[in-house]
mmCIF file with all atom_site columns, C-alpha atoms in Angstrom:
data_model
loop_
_atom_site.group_PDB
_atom_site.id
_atom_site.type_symbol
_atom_site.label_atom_id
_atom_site.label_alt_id
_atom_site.label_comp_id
_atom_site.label_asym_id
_atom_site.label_entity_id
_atom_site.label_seq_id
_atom_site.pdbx_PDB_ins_code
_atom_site.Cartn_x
_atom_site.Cartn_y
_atom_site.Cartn_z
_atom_site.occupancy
_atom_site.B_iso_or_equiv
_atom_site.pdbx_formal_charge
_atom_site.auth_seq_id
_atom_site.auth_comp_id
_atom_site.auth_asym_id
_atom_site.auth_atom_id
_atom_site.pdbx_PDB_model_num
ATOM 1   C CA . UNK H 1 1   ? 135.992 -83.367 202.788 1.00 53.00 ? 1   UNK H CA 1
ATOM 2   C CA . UNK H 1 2   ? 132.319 -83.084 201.720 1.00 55.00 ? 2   UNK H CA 1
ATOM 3   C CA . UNK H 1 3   ? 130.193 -80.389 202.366 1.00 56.00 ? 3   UNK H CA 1
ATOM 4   C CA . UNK H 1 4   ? 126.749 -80.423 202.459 1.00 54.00 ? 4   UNK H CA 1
ATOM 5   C CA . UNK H 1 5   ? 124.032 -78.901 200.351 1.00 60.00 ? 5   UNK H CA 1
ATOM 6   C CA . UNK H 1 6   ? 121.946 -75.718 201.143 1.00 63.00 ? 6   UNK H CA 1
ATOM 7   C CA . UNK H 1 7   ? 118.741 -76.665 202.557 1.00 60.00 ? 7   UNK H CA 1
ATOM 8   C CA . UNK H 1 8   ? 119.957 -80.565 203.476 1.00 55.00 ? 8   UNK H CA 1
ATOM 9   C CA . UNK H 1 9   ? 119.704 -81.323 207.063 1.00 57.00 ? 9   UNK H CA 1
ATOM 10  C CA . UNK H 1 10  ? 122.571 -83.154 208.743 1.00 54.00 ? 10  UNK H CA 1
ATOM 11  C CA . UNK H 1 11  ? 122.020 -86.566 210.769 1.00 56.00 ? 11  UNK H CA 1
ATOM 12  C CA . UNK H 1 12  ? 123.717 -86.893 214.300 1.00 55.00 ? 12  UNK H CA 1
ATOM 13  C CA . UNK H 1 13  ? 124.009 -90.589 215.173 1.00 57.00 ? 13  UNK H CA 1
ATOM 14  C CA . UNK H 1 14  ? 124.952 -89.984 218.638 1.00 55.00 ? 14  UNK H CA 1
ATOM 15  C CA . UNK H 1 15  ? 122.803 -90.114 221.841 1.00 62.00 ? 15  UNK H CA 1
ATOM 16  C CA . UNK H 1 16  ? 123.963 -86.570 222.836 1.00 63.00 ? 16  UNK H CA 1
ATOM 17  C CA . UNK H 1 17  ? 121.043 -84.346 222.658 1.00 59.00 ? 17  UNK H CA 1
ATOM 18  C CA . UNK H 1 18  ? 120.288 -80.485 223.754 1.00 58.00 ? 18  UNK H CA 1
ATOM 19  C CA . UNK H 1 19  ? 118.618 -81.704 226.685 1.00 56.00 ? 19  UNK H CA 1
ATOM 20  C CA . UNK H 1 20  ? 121.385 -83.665 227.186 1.00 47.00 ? 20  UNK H CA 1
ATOM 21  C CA . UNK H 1 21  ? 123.788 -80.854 227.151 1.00 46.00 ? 21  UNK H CA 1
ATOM 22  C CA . UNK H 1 22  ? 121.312 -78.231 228.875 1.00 44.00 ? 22  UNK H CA 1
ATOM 23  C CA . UNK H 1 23  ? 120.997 -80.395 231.948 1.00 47.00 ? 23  UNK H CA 1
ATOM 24  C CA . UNK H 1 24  ? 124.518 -81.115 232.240 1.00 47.00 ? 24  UNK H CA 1
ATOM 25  C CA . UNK H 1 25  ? 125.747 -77.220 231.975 1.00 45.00 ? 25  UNK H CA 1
ATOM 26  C CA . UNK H 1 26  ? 122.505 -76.497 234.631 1.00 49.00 ? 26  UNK H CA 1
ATOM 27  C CA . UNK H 1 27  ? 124.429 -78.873 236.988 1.00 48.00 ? 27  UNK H CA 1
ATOM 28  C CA . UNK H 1 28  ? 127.553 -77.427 237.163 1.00 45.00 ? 28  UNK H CA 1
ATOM 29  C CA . UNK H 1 29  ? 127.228 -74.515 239.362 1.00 47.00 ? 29  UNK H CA 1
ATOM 30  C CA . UNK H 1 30  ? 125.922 -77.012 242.115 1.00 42.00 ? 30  UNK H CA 1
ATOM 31  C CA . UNK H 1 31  ? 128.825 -79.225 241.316 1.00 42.00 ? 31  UNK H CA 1
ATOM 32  C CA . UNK H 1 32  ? 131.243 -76.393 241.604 1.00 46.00 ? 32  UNK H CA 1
ATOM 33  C CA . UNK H 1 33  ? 129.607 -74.788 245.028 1.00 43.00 ? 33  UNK H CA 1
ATOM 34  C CA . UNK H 1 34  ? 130.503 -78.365 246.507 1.00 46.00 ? 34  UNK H CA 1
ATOM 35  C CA . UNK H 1 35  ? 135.050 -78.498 245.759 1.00 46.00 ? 35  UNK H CA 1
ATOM 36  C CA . UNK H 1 36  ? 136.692 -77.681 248.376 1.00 48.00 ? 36  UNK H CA 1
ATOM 37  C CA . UNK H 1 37  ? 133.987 -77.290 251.079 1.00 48.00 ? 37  UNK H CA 1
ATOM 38  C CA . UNK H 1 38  ? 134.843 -80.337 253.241 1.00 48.00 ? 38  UNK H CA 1
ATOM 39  C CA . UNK H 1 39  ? 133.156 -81.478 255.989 1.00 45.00 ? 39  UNK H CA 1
ATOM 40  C CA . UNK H 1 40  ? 132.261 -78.178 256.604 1.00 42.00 ? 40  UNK H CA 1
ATOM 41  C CA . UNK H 1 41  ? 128.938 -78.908 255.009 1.00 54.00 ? 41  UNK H CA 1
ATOM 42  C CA . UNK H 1 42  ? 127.874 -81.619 257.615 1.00 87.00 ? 42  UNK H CA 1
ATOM 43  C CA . UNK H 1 43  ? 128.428 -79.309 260.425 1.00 96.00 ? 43  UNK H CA 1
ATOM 44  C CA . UNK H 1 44  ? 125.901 -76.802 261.798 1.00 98.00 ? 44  UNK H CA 1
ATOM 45  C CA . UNK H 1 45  ? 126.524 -72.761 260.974 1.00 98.00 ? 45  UNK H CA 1
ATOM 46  C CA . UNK H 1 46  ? 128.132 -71.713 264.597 1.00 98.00 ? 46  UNK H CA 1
ATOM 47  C CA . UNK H 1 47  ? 126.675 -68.058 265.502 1.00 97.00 ? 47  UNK H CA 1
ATOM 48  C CA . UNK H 1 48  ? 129.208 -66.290 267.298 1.00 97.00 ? 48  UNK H CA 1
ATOM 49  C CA . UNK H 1 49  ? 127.494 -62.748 269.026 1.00 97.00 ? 49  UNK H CA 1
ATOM 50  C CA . UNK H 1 50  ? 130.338 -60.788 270.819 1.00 94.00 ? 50  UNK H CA 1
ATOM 51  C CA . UNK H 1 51  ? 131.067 -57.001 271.494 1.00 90.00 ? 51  UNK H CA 1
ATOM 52  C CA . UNK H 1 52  ? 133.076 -54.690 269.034 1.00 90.00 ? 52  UNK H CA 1
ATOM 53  C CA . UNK H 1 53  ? 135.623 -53.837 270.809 1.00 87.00 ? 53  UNK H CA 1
ATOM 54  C CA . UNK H 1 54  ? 137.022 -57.641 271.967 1.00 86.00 ? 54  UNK H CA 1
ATOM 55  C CA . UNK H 1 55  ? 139.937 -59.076 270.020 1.00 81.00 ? 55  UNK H CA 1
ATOM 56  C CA . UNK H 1 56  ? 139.642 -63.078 271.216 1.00 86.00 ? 56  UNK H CA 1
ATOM 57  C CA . UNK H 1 57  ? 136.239 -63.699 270.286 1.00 88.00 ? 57  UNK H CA 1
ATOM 58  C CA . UNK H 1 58  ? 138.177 -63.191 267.020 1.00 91.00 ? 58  UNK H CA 1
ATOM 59  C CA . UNK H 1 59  ? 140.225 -65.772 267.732 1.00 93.00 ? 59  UNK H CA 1
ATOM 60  C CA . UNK H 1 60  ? 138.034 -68.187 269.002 1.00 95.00 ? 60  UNK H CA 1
ATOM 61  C CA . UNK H 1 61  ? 135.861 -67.682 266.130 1.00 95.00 ? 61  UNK H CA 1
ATOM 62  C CA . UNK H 1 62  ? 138.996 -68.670 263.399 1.00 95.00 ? 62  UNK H CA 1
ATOM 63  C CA . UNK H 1 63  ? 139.457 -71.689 265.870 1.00 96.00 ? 63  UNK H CA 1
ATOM 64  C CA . UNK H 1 64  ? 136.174 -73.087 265.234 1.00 97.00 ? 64  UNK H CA 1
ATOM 65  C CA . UNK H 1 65  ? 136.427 -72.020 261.506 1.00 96.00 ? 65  UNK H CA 1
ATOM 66  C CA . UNK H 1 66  ? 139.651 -74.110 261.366 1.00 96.00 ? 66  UNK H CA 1
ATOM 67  C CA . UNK H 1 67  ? 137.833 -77.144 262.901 1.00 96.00 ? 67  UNK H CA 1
ATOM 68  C CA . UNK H 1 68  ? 135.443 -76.907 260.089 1.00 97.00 ? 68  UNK H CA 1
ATOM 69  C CA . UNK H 1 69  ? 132.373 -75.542 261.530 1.00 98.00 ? 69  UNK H CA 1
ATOM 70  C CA . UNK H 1 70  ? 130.899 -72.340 259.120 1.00 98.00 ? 70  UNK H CA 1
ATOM 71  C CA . UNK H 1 71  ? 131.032 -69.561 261.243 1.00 97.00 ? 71  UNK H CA 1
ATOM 72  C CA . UNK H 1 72  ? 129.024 -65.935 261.130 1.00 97.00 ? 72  UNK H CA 1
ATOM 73  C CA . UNK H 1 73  ? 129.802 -63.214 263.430 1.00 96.00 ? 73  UNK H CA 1
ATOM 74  C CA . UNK H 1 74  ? 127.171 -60.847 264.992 1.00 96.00 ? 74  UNK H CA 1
ATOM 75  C CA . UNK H 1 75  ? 128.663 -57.514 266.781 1.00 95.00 ? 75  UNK H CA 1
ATOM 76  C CA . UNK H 1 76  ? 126.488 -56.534 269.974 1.00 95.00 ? 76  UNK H CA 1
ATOM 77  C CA . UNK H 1 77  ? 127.282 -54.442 272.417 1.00 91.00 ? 77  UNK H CA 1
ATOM 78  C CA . UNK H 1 78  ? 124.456 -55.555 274.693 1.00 93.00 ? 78  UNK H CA 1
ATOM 79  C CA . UNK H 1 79  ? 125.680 -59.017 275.200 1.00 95.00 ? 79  UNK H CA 1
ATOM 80  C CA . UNK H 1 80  ? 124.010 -59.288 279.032 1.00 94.00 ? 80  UNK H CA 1
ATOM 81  C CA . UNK H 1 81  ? 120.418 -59.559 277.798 1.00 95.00 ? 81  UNK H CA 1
ATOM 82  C CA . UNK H 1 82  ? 121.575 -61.685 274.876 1.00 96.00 ? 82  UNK H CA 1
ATOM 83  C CA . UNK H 1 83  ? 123.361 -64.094 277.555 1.00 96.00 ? 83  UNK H CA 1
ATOM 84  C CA . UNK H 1 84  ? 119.915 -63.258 279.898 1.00 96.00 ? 84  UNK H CA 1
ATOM 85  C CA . UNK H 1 85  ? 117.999 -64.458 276.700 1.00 96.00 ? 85  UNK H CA 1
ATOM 86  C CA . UNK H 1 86  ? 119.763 -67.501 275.996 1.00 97.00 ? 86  UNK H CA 1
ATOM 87  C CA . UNK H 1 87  ? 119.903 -68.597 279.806 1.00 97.00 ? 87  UNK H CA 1
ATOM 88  C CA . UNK H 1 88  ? 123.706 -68.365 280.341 1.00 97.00 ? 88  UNK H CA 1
ATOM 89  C CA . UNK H 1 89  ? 124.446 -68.274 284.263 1.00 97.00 ? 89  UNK H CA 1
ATOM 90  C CA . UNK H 1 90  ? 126.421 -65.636 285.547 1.00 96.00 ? 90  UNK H CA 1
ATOM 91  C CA . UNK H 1 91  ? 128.627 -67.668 286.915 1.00 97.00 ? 91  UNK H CA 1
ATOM 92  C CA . UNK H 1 92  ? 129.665 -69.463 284.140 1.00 97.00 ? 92  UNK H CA 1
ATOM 93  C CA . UNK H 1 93  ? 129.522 -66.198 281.999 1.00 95.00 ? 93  UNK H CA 1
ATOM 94  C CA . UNK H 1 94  ? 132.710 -64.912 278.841 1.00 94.00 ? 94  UNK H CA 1
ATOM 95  C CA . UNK H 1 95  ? 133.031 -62.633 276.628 1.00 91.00 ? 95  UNK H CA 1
ATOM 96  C CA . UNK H 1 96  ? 131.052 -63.853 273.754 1.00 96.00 ? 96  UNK H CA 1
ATOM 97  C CA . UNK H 1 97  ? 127.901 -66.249 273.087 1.00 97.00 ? 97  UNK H CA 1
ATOM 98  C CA . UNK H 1 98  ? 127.556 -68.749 270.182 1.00 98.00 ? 98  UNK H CA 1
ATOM 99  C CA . UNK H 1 99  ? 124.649 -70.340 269.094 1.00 98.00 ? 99  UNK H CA 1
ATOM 100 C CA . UNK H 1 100 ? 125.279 -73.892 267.403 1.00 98.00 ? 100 UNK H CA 1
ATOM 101 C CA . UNK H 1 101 ? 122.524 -77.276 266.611 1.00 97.00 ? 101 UNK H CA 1
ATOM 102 C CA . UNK H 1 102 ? 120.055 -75.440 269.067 1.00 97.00 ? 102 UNK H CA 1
ATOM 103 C CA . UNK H 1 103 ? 122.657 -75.319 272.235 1.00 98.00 ? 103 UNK H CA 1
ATOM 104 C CA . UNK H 1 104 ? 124.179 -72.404 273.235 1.00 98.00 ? 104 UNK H CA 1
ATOM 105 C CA . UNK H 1 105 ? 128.087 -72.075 273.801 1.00 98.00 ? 105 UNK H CA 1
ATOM 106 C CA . UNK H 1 106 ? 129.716 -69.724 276.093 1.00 98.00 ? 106 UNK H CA 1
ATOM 107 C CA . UNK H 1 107 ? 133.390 -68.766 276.363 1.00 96.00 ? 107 UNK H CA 1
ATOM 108 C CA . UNK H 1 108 ? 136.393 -70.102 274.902 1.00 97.00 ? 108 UNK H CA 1
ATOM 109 C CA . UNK H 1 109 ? 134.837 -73.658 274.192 1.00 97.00 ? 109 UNK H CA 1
ATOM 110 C CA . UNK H 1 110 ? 137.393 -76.039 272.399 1.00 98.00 ? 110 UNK H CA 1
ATOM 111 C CA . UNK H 1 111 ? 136.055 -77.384 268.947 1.00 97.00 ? 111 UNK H CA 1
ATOM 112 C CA . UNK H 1 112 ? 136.612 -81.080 269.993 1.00 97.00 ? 112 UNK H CA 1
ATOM 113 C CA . UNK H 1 113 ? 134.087 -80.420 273.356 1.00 98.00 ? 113 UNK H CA 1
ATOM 114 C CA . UNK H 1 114 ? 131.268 -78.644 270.817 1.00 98.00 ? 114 UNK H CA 1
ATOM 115 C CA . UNK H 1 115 ? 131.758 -81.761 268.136 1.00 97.00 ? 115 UNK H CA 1
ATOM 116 C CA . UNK H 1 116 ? 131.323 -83.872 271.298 1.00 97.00 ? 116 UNK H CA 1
ATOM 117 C CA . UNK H 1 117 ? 127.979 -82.075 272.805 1.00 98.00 ? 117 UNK H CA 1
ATOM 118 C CA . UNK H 1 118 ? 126.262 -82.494 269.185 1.00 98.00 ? 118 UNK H CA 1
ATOM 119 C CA . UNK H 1 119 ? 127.494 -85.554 268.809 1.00 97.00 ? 119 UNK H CA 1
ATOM 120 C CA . UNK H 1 120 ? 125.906 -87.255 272.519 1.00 97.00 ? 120 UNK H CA 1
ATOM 121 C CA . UNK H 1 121 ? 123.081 -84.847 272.498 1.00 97.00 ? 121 UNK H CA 1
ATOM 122 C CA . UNK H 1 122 ? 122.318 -84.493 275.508 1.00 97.00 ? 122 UNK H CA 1
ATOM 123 C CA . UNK H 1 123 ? 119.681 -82.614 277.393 1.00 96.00 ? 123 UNK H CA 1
ATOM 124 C CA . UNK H 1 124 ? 120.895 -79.107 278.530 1.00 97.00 ? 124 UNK H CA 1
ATOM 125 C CA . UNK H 1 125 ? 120.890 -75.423 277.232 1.00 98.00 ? 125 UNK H CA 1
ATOM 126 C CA . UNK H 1 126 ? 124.867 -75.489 276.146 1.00 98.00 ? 126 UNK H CA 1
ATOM 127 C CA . UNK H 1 127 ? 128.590 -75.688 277.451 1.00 98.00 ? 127 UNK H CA 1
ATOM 128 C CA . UNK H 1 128 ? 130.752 -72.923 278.964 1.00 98.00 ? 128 UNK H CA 1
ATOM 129 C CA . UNK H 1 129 ? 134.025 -71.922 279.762 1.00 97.00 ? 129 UNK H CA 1
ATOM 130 C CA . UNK H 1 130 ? 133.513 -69.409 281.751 1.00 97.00 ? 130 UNK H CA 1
ATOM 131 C CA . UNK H 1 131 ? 136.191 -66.236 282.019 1.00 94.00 ? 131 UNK H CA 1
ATOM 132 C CA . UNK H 1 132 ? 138.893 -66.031 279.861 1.00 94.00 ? 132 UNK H CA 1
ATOM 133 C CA . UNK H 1 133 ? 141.401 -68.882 280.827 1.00 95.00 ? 133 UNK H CA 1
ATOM 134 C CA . UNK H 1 134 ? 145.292 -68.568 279.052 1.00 95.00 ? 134 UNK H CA 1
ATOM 135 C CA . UNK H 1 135 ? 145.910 -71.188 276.529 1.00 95.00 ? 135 UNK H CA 1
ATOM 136 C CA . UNK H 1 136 ? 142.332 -71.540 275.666 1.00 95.00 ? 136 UNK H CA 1
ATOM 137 C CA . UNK H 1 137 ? 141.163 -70.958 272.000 1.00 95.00 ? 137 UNK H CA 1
ATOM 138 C CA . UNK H 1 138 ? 141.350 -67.276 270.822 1.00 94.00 ? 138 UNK H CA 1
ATOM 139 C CA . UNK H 1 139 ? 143.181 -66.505 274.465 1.00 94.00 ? 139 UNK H CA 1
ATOM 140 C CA . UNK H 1 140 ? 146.148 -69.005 273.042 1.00 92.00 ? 140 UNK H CA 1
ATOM 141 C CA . UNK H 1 141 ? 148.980 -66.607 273.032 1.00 91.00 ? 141 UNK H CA 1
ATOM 142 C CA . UNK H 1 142 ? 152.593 -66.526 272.060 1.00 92.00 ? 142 UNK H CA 1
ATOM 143 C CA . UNK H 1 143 ? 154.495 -66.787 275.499 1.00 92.00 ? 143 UNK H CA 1
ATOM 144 C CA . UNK H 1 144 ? 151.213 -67.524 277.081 1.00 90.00 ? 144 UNK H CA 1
ATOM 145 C CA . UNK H 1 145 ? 151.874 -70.924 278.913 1.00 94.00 ? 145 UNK H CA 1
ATOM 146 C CA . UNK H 1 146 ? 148.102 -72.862 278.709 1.00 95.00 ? 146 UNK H CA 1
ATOM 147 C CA . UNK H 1 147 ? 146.808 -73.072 281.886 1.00 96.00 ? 147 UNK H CA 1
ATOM 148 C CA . UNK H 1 148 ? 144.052 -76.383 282.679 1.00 97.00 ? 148 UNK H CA 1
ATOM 149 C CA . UNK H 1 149 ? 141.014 -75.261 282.454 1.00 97.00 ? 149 UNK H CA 1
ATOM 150 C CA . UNK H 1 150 ? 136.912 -76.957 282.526 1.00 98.00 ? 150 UNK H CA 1
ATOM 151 C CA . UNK H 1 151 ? 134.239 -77.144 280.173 1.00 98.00 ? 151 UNK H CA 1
ATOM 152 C CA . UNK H 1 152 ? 130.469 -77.276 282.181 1.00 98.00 ? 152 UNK H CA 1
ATOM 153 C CA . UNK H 1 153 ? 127.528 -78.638 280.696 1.00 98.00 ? 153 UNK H CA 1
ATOM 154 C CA . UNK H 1 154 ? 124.398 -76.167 281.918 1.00 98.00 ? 154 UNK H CA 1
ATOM 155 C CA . UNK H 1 155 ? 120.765 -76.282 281.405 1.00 96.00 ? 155 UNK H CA 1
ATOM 156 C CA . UNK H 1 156 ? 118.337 -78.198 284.088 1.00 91.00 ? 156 UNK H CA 1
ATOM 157 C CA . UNK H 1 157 ? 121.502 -78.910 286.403 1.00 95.00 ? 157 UNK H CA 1
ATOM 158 C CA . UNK H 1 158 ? 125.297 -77.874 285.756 1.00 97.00 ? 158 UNK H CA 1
ATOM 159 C CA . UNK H 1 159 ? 128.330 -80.310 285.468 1.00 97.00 ? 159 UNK H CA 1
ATOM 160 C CA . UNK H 1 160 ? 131.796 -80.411 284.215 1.00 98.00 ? 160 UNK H CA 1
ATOM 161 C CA . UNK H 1 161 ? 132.145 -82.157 280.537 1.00 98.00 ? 161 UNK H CA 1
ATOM 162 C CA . UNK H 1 162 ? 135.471 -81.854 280.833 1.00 97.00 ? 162 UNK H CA 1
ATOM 163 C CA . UNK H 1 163 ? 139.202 -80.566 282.093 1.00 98.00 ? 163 UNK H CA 1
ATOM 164 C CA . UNK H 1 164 ? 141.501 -79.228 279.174 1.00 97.00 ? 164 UNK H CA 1
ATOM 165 C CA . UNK H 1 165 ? 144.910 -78.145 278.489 1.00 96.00 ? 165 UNK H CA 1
ATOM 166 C CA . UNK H 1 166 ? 145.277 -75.907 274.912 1.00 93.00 ? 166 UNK H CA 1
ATOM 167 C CA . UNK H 1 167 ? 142.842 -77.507 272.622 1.00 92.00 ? 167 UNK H CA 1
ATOM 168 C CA . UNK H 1 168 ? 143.306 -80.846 274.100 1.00 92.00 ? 168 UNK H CA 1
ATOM 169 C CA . UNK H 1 169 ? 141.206 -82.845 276.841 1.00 94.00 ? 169 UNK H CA 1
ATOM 170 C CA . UNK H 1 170 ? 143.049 -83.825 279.669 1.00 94.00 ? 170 UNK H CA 1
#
């Protein structure tokens, strides 16, 4: 093995430079923020407002988590002007309010119906479930037997967008 002499410069015939090597260890916290993320990156952050003290919105909230959407969860404990604000009927009112793709989403809303309503689009303020029906997401229960229950599309006019069982349409 030679070594080389003080003061002689050594000759890399290789096209890896610094830059090279600088721009490659710059990338690599944006490759690493993307493993393991999913499709949770193509779906819209779901805004979940709901009082302290209520238990399901909990559950809903890890139902929609689990269906990929990224989820944040705002404590109010004025959630009739919120629901006022956002135009929720009374009628159709829950227990919490979620704010997803510029619709609003009230109640116990399966995942599959809120994938459907950004998907289509169409022209209203959001989808409800209103009360708290058994078997629905976060009110899913062991020893609960699910009970049917309807999603309604609201906004100009109000109309069902669909009759469900659990987490599945029917």
């Amino acid at each position: 093995m030679q070594f080389m002499k003080r003061g002689s410069t050594m000759r890399i015939d290789h096209p890896i430079t610094r830059r090279t090597i600088l721009a490659a260890v710059g990338a690599l916290p944006l490759l690493m923020s993307t493993i393991g993320r999913g499709h949770a990156e193509a779906l819209p952050l779901v805004s979940v407002t709901k009082d302290p003290s209520c238990g399901c919105c909990d559950g809903w909230a890890a139902h929609i988590e689990a269906a990929g959407f990224p989820v944040r969860v705002v404590e109010s404990a004025d959630m009739g002007n919120l629901k006022q604000r956002l135009g929720v009927p009374a009628e159709l009112a829950s227990c919490h309010t979620a704010e997803v793709g510029g619709y609003v989403v009230e109640g116990h809303v399966p995942a599959a119906a809120i994938r459907r309503l950004l998907a289509e689009r169409p022209d209203a303020t959001g989808l409800a479930v209103p009360g708290m029906p058994p078997g629905s997401p976060g009110m899913d229960f062991p020893g609960v037997d699910p009970e049917p229950y309807e999603a309604f599309l609201f906004g100009p006019t109000t109309r069902s967008f669909g009759l469900f069982l659990g987490l599945r349409e029917i």
